[in-house]
PDB file of C-alpha atoms in Angstrom:
ATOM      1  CA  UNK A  25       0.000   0.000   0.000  1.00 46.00           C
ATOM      2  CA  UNK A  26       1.120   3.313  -1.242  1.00 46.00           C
ATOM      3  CA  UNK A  27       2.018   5.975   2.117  1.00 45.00           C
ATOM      4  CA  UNK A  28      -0.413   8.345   1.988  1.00 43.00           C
ATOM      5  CA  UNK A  29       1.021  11.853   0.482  1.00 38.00           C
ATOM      6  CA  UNK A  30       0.900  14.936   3.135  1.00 44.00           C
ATOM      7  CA  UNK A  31       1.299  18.266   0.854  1.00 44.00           C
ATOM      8  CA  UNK A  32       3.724  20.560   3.804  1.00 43.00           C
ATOM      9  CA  UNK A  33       3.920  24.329   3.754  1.00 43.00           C
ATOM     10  CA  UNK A  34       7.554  25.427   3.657  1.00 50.00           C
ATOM     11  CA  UNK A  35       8.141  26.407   7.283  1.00 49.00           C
ATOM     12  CA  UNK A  36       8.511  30.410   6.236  1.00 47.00           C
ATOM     13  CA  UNK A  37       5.458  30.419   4.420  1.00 46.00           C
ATOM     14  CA  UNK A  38       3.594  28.883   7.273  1.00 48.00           C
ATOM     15  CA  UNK A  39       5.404  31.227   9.413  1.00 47.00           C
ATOM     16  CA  UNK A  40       4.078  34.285   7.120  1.00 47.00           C
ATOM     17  CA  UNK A  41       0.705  32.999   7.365  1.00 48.00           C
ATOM     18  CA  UNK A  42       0.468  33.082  10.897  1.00 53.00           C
ATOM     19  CA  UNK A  43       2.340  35.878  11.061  1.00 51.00           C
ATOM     20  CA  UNK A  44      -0.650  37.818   8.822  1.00 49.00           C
ATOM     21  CA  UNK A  45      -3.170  36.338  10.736  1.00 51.00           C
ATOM     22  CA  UNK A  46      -2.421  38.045  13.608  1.00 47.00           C
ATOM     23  CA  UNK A  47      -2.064  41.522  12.505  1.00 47.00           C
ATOM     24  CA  UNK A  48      -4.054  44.287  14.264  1.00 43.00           C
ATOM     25  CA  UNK A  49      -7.503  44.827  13.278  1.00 43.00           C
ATOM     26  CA  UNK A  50      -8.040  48.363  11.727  1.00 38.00           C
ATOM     27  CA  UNK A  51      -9.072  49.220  14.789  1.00 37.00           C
ATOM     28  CA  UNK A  52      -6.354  49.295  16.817  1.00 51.00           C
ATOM     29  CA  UNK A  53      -4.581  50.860  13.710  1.00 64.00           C
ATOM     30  CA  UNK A  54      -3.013  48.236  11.499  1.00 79.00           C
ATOM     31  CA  UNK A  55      -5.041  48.595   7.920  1.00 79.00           C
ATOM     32  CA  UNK A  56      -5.340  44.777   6.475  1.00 78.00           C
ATOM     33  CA  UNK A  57      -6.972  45.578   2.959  1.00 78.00           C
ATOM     34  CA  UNK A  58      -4.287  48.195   2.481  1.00 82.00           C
ATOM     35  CA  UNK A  59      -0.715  46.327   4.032  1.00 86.00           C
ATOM     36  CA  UNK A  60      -1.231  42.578   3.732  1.00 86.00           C
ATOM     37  CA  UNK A  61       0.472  42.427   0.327  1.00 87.00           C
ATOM     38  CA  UNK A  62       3.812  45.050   1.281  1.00 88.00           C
ATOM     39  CA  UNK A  63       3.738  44.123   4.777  1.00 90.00           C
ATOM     40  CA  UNK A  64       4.028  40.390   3.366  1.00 91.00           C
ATOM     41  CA  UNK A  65       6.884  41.014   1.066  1.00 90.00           C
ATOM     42  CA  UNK A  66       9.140  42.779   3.678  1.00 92.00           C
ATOM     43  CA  UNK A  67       8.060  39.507   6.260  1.00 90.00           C
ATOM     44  CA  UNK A  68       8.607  37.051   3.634  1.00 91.00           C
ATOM     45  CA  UNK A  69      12.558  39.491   3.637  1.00 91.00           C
ATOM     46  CA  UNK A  70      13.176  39.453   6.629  1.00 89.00           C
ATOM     47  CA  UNK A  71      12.842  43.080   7.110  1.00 88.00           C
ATOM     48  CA  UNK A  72      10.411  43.946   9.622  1.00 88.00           C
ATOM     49  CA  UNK A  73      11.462  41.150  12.675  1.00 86.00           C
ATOM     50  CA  UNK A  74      12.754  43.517  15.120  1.00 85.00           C
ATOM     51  CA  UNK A  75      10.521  44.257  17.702  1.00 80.00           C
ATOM     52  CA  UNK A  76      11.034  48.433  19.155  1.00 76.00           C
ATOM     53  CA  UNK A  77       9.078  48.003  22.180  1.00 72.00           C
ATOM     54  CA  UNK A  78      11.164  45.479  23.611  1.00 76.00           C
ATOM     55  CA  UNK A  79      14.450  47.681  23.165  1.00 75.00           C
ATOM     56  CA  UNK A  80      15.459  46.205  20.132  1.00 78.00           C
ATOM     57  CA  UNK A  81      15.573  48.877  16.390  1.00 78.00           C
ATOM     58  CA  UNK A  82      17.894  47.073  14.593  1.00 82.00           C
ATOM     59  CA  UNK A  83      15.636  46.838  11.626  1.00 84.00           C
ATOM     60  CA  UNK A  84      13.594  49.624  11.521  1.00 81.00           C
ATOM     61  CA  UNK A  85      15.645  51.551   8.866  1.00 78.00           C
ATOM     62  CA  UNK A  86      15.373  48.487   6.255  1.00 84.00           C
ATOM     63  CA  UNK A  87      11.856  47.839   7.395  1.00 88.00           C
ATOM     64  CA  UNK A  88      11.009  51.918   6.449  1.00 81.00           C
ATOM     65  CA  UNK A  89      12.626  51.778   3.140  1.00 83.00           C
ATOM     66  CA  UNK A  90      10.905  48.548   2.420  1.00 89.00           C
ATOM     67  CA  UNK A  91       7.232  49.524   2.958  1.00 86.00           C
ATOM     68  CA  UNK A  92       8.149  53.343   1.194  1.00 81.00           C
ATOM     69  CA  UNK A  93       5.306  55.028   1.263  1.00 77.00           C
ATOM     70  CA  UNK A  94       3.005  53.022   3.018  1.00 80.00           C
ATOM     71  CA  UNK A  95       5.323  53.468   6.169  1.00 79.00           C
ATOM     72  CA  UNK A  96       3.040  55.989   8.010  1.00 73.00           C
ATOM     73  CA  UNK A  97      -0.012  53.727   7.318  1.00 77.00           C
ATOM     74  CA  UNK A  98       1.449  49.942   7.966  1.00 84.00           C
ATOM     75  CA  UNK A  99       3.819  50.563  10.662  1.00 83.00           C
ATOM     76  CA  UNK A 100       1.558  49.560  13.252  1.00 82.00           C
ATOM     77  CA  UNK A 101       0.858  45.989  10.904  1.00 86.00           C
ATOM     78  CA  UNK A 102       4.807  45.425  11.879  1.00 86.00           C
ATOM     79  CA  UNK A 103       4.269  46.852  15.627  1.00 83.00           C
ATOM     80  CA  UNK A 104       6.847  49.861  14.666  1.00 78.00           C
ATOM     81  CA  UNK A 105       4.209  52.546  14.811  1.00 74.00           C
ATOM     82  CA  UNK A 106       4.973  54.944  18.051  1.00 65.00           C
ATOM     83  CA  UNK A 107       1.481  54.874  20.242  1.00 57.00           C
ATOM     84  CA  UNK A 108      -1.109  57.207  18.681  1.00 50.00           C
ATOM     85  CA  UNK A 109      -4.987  58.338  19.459  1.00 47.00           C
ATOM     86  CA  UNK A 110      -6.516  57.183  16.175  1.00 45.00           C
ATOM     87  CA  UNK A 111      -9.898  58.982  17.168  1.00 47.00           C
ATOM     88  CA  UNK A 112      -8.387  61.783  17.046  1.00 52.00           C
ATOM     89  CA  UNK A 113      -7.776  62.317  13.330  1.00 62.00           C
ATOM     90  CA  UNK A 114      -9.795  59.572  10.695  1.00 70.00           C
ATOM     91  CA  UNK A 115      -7.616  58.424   7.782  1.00 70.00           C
ATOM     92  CA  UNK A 116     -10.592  59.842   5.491  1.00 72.00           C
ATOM     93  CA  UNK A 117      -9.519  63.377   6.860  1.00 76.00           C
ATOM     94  CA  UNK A 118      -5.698  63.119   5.192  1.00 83.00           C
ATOM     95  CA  UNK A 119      -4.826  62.358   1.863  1.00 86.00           C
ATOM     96  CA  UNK A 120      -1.939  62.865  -0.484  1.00 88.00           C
ATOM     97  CA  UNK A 121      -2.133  64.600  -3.790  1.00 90.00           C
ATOM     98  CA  UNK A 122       0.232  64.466  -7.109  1.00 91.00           C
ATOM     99  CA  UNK A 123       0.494  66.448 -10.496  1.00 92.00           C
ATOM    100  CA  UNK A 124       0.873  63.276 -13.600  1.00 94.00           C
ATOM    101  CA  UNK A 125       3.558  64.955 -15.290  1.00 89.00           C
ATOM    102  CA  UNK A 126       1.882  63.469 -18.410  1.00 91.00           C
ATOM    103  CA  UNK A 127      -1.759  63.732 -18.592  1.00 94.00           C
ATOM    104  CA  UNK A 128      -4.490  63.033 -21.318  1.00 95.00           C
ATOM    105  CA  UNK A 129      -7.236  65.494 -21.435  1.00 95.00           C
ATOM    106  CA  UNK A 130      -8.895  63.639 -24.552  1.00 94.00           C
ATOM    107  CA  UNK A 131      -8.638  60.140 -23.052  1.00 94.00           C
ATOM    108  CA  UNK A 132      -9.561  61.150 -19.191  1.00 95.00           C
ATOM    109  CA  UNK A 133     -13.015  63.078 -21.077  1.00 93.00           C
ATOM    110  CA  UNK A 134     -13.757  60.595 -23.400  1.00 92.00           C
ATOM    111  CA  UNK A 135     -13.523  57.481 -20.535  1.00 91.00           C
ATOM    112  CA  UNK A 136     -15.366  59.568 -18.176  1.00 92.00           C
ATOM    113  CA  UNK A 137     -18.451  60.946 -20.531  1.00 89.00           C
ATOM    114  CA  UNK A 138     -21.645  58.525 -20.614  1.00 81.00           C
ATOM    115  CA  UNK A 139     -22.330  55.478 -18.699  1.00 80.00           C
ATOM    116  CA  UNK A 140     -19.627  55.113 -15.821  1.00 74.00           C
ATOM    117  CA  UNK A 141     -16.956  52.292 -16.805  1.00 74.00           C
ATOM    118  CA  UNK A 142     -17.259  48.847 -14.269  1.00 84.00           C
ATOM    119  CA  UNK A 143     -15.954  49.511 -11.019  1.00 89.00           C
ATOM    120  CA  UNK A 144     -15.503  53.138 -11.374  1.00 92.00           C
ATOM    121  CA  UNK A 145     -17.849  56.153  -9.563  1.00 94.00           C
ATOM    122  CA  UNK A 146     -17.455  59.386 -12.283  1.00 94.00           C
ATOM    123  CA  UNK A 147     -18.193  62.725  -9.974  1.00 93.00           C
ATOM    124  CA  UNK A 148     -18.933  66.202 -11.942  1.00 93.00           C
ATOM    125  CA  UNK A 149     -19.188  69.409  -9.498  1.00 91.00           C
ATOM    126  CA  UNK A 150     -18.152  73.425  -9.978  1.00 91.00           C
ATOM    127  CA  UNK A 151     -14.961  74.029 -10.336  1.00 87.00           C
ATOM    128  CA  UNK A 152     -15.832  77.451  -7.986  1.00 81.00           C
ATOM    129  CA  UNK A 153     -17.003  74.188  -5.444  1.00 78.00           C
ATOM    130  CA  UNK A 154     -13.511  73.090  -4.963  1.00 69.00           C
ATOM    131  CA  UNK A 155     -12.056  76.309  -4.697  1.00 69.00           C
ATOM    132  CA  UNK A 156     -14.601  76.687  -1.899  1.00 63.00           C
ATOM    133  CA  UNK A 157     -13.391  73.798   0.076  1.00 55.00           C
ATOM    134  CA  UNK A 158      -9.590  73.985  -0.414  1.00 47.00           C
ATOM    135  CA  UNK A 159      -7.720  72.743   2.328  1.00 48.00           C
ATOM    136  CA  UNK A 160      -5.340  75.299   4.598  1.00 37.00           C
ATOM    137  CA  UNK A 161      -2.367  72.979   4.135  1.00 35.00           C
ATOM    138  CA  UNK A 162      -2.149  70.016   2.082  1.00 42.00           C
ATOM    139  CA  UNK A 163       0.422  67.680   2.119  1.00 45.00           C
ATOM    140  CA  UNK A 164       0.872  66.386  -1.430  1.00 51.00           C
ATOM    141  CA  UNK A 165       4.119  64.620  -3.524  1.00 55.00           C
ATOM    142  CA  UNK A 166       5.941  66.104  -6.003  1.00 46.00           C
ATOM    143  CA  UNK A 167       8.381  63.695  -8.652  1.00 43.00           C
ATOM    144  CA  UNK A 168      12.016  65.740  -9.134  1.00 38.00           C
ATOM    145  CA  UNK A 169      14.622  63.253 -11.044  1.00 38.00           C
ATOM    146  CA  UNK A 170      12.801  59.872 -10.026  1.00 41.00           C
ATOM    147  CA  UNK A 171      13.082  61.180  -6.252  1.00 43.00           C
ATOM    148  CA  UNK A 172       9.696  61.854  -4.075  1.00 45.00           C
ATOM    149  CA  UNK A 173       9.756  64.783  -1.975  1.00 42.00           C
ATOM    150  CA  UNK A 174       7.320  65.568   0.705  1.00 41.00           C
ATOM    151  CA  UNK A 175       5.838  69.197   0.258  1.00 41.00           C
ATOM    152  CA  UNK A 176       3.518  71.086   1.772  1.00 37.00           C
ATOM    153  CA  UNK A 177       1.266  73.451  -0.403  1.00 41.00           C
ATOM    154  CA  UNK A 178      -0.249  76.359   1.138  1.00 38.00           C
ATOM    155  CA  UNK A 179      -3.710  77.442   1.058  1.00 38.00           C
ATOM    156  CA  UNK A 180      -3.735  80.572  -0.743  1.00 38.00           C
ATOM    157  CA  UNK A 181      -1.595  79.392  -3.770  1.00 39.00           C
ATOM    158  CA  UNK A 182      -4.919  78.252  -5.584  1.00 41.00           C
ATOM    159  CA  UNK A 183      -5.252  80.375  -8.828  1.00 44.00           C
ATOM    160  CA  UNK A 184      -7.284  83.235  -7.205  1.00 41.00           C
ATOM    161  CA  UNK A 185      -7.762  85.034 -10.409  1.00 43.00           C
ATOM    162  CA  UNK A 186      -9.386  81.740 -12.622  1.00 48.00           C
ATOM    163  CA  UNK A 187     -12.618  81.784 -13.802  1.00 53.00           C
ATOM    164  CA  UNK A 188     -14.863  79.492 -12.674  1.00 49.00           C
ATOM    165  CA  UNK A 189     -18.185  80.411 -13.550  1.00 56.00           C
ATOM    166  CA  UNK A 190     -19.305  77.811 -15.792  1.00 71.00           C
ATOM    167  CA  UNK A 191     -16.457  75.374 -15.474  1.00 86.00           C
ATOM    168  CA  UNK A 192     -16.644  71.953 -13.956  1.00 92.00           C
ATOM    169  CA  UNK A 193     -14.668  69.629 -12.267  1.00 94.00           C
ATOM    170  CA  UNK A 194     -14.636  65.567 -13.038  1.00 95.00           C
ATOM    171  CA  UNK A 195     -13.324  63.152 -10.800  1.00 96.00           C
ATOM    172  CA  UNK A 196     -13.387  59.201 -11.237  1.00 96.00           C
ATOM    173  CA  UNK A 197     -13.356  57.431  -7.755  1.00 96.00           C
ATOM    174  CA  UNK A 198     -12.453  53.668  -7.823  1.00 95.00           C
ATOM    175  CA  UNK A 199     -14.917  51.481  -5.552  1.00 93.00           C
ATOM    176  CA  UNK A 200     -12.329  49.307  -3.690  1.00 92.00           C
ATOM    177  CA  UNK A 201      -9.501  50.309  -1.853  1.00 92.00           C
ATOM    178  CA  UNK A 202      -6.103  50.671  -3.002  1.00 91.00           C
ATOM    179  CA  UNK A 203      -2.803  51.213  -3.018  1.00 89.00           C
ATOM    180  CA  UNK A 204      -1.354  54.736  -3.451  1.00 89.00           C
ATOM    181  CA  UNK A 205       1.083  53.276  -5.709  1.00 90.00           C
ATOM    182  CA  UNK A 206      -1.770  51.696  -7.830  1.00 92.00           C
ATOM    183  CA  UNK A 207      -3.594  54.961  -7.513  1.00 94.00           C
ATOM    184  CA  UNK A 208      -1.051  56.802  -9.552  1.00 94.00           C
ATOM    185  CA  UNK A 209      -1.019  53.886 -11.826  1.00 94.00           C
ATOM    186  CA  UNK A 210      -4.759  53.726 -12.307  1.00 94.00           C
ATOM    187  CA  UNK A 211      -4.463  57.759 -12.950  1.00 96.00           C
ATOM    188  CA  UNK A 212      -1.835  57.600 -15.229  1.00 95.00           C
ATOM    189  CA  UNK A 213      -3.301  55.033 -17.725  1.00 95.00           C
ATOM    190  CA  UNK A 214      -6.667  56.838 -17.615  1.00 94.00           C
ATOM    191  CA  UNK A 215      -4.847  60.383 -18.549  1.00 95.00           C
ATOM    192  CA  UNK A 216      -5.532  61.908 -15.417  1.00 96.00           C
ATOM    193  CA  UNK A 217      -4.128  65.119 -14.734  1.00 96.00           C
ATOM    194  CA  UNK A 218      -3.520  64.481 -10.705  1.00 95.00           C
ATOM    195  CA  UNK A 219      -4.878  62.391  -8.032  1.00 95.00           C
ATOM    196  CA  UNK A 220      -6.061  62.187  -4.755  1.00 93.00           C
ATOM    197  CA  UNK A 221      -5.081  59.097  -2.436  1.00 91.00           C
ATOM    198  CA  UNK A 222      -7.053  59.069   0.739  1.00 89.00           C
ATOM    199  CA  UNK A 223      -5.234  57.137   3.735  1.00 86.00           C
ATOM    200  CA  UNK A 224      -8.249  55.167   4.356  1.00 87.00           C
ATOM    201  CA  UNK A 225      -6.878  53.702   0.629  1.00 89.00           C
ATOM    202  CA  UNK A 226      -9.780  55.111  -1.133  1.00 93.00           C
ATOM    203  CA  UNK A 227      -8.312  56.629  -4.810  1.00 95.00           C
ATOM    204  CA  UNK A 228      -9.234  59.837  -6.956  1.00 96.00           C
ATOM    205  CA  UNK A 229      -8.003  60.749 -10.334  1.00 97.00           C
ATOM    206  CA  UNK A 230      -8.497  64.382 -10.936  1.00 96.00           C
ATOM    207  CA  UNK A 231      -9.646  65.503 -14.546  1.00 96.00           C
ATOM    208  CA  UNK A 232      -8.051  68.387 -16.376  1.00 95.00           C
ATOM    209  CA  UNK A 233     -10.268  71.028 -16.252  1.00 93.00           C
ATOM    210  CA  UNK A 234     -10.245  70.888 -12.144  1.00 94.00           C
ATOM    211  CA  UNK A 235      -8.019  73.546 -11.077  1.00 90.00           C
ATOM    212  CA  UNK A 236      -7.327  72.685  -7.642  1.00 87.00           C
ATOM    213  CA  UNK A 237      -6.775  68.856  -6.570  1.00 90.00           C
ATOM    214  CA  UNK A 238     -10.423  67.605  -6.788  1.00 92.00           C
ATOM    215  CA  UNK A 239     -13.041  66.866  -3.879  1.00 91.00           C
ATOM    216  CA  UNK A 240     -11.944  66.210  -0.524  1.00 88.00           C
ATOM    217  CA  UNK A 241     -15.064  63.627   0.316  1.00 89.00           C
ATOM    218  CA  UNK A 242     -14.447  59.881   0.386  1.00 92.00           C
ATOM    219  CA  UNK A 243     -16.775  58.297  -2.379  1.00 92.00           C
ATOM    220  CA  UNK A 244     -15.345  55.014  -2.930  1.00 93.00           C
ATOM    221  CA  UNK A 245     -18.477  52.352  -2.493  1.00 91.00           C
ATOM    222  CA  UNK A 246     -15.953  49.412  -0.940  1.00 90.00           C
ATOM    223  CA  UNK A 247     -13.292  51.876   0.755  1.00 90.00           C
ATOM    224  CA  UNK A 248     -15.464  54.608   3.319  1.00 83.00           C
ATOM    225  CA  UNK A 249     -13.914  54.508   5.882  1.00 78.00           C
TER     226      UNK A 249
END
């Protein structure tokens, strides 16, 4: 009689599993939908195994660069986060925006005109509307020689002097949440002329005849809050 065949996860992929099992809950600050996949690939690494509250930071540098931009947002997911109130300030409040150095007006228009593509929420509204609700400091990314550089844009840089009367602003909102990596991405291919990641995940392209950086309201169906 032929053994019967046991199929064995490798012991580091069992490890990983665990390992993702037991992240936070969003809750207590560790966003699953948003981190598993980066948080994953700097576990599978071998990046993130220090532990800072027991004394030891020997990997936090490495860990940092590995989850880039999603530091600030999966840091808790790898128990590197320092303690914060997270009542205090909603990830739907922040978001980051980004000029696409190479935008499509005809493509963004003609994807965004008629029925709504799969997937995708298409928002009109005044441009004089999003003047009206411009932020007093926005933190938003800006690409010099390949290199992202944190910036902060003051309020009263808006054009003050544009016309707005009859001009409005489009918007596409994607219904799940993603990455703000895949945000730009999504943007880019869809001839956006900025977008708007929320760091609850939730995504924004920006059309070209906005003037500002869009609507500050979280209208993904799948990614509120």
């Amino acid at each position: 009689m032929r053994p019967s065949t046991q199929l064995l996860l490798p012991a580091s992929l069992a490890v990983l599993l665990c390992l993702l099992a037991s992240l936070p809950t969003p809750a207590s600050g560790c966003n699953k939908a948003l981190c598993a996949s980066d948080v994953s690939k700097c576990l599978i690494q071998e990046l993130c195994q220090c532990r800072p509250t027991d004394g030891n930071c020997s990997c936090c540098k490495e860990c940092m660069l590995c989850l880039g931009t999603l530091w600030e947002e999966c840091c808790d997911c790898v128990g590197m986060c320092n303690p914060k109130n997270y009542s205090d300030s909603p990830a739907t409040s922040k978001s980051t925006v980004e000029e696409l150095h190479r935008p499509i007006p005809s493509l963004f228009r003609a994807l965004t005109e008629g029925d709504a593509p799969i997937n995708m929420m298409v928002v009109s509204f005044p441009v004089a509307e999003e003047l009206s609700h411009h932020e007093n400091l926005v933190s938003f990314l800006e690409t010099l020689d390949d290199q992202h550089q944190n910036v902060s844009l003051p309020g009263n840089s808006i054009h003050a002097s544009y016309d707005t009367q009859d001009n409005m602003c489009t918007v596409v909102y994607f219904d799940d949440c993603v990455s703000i990596r895949q945000c730009k991405l999504y943007c880019e291919s869809m001839g956006g002329s900025k977008y708007r990641w929320f760091h609850n995940a939730c995504c924004q392209c920006i059309g070209p005849e906005c003037v500002d950086y869009g609507s500050k309201a979280v209208k993904c169906m799948n990614c509120l809050f």
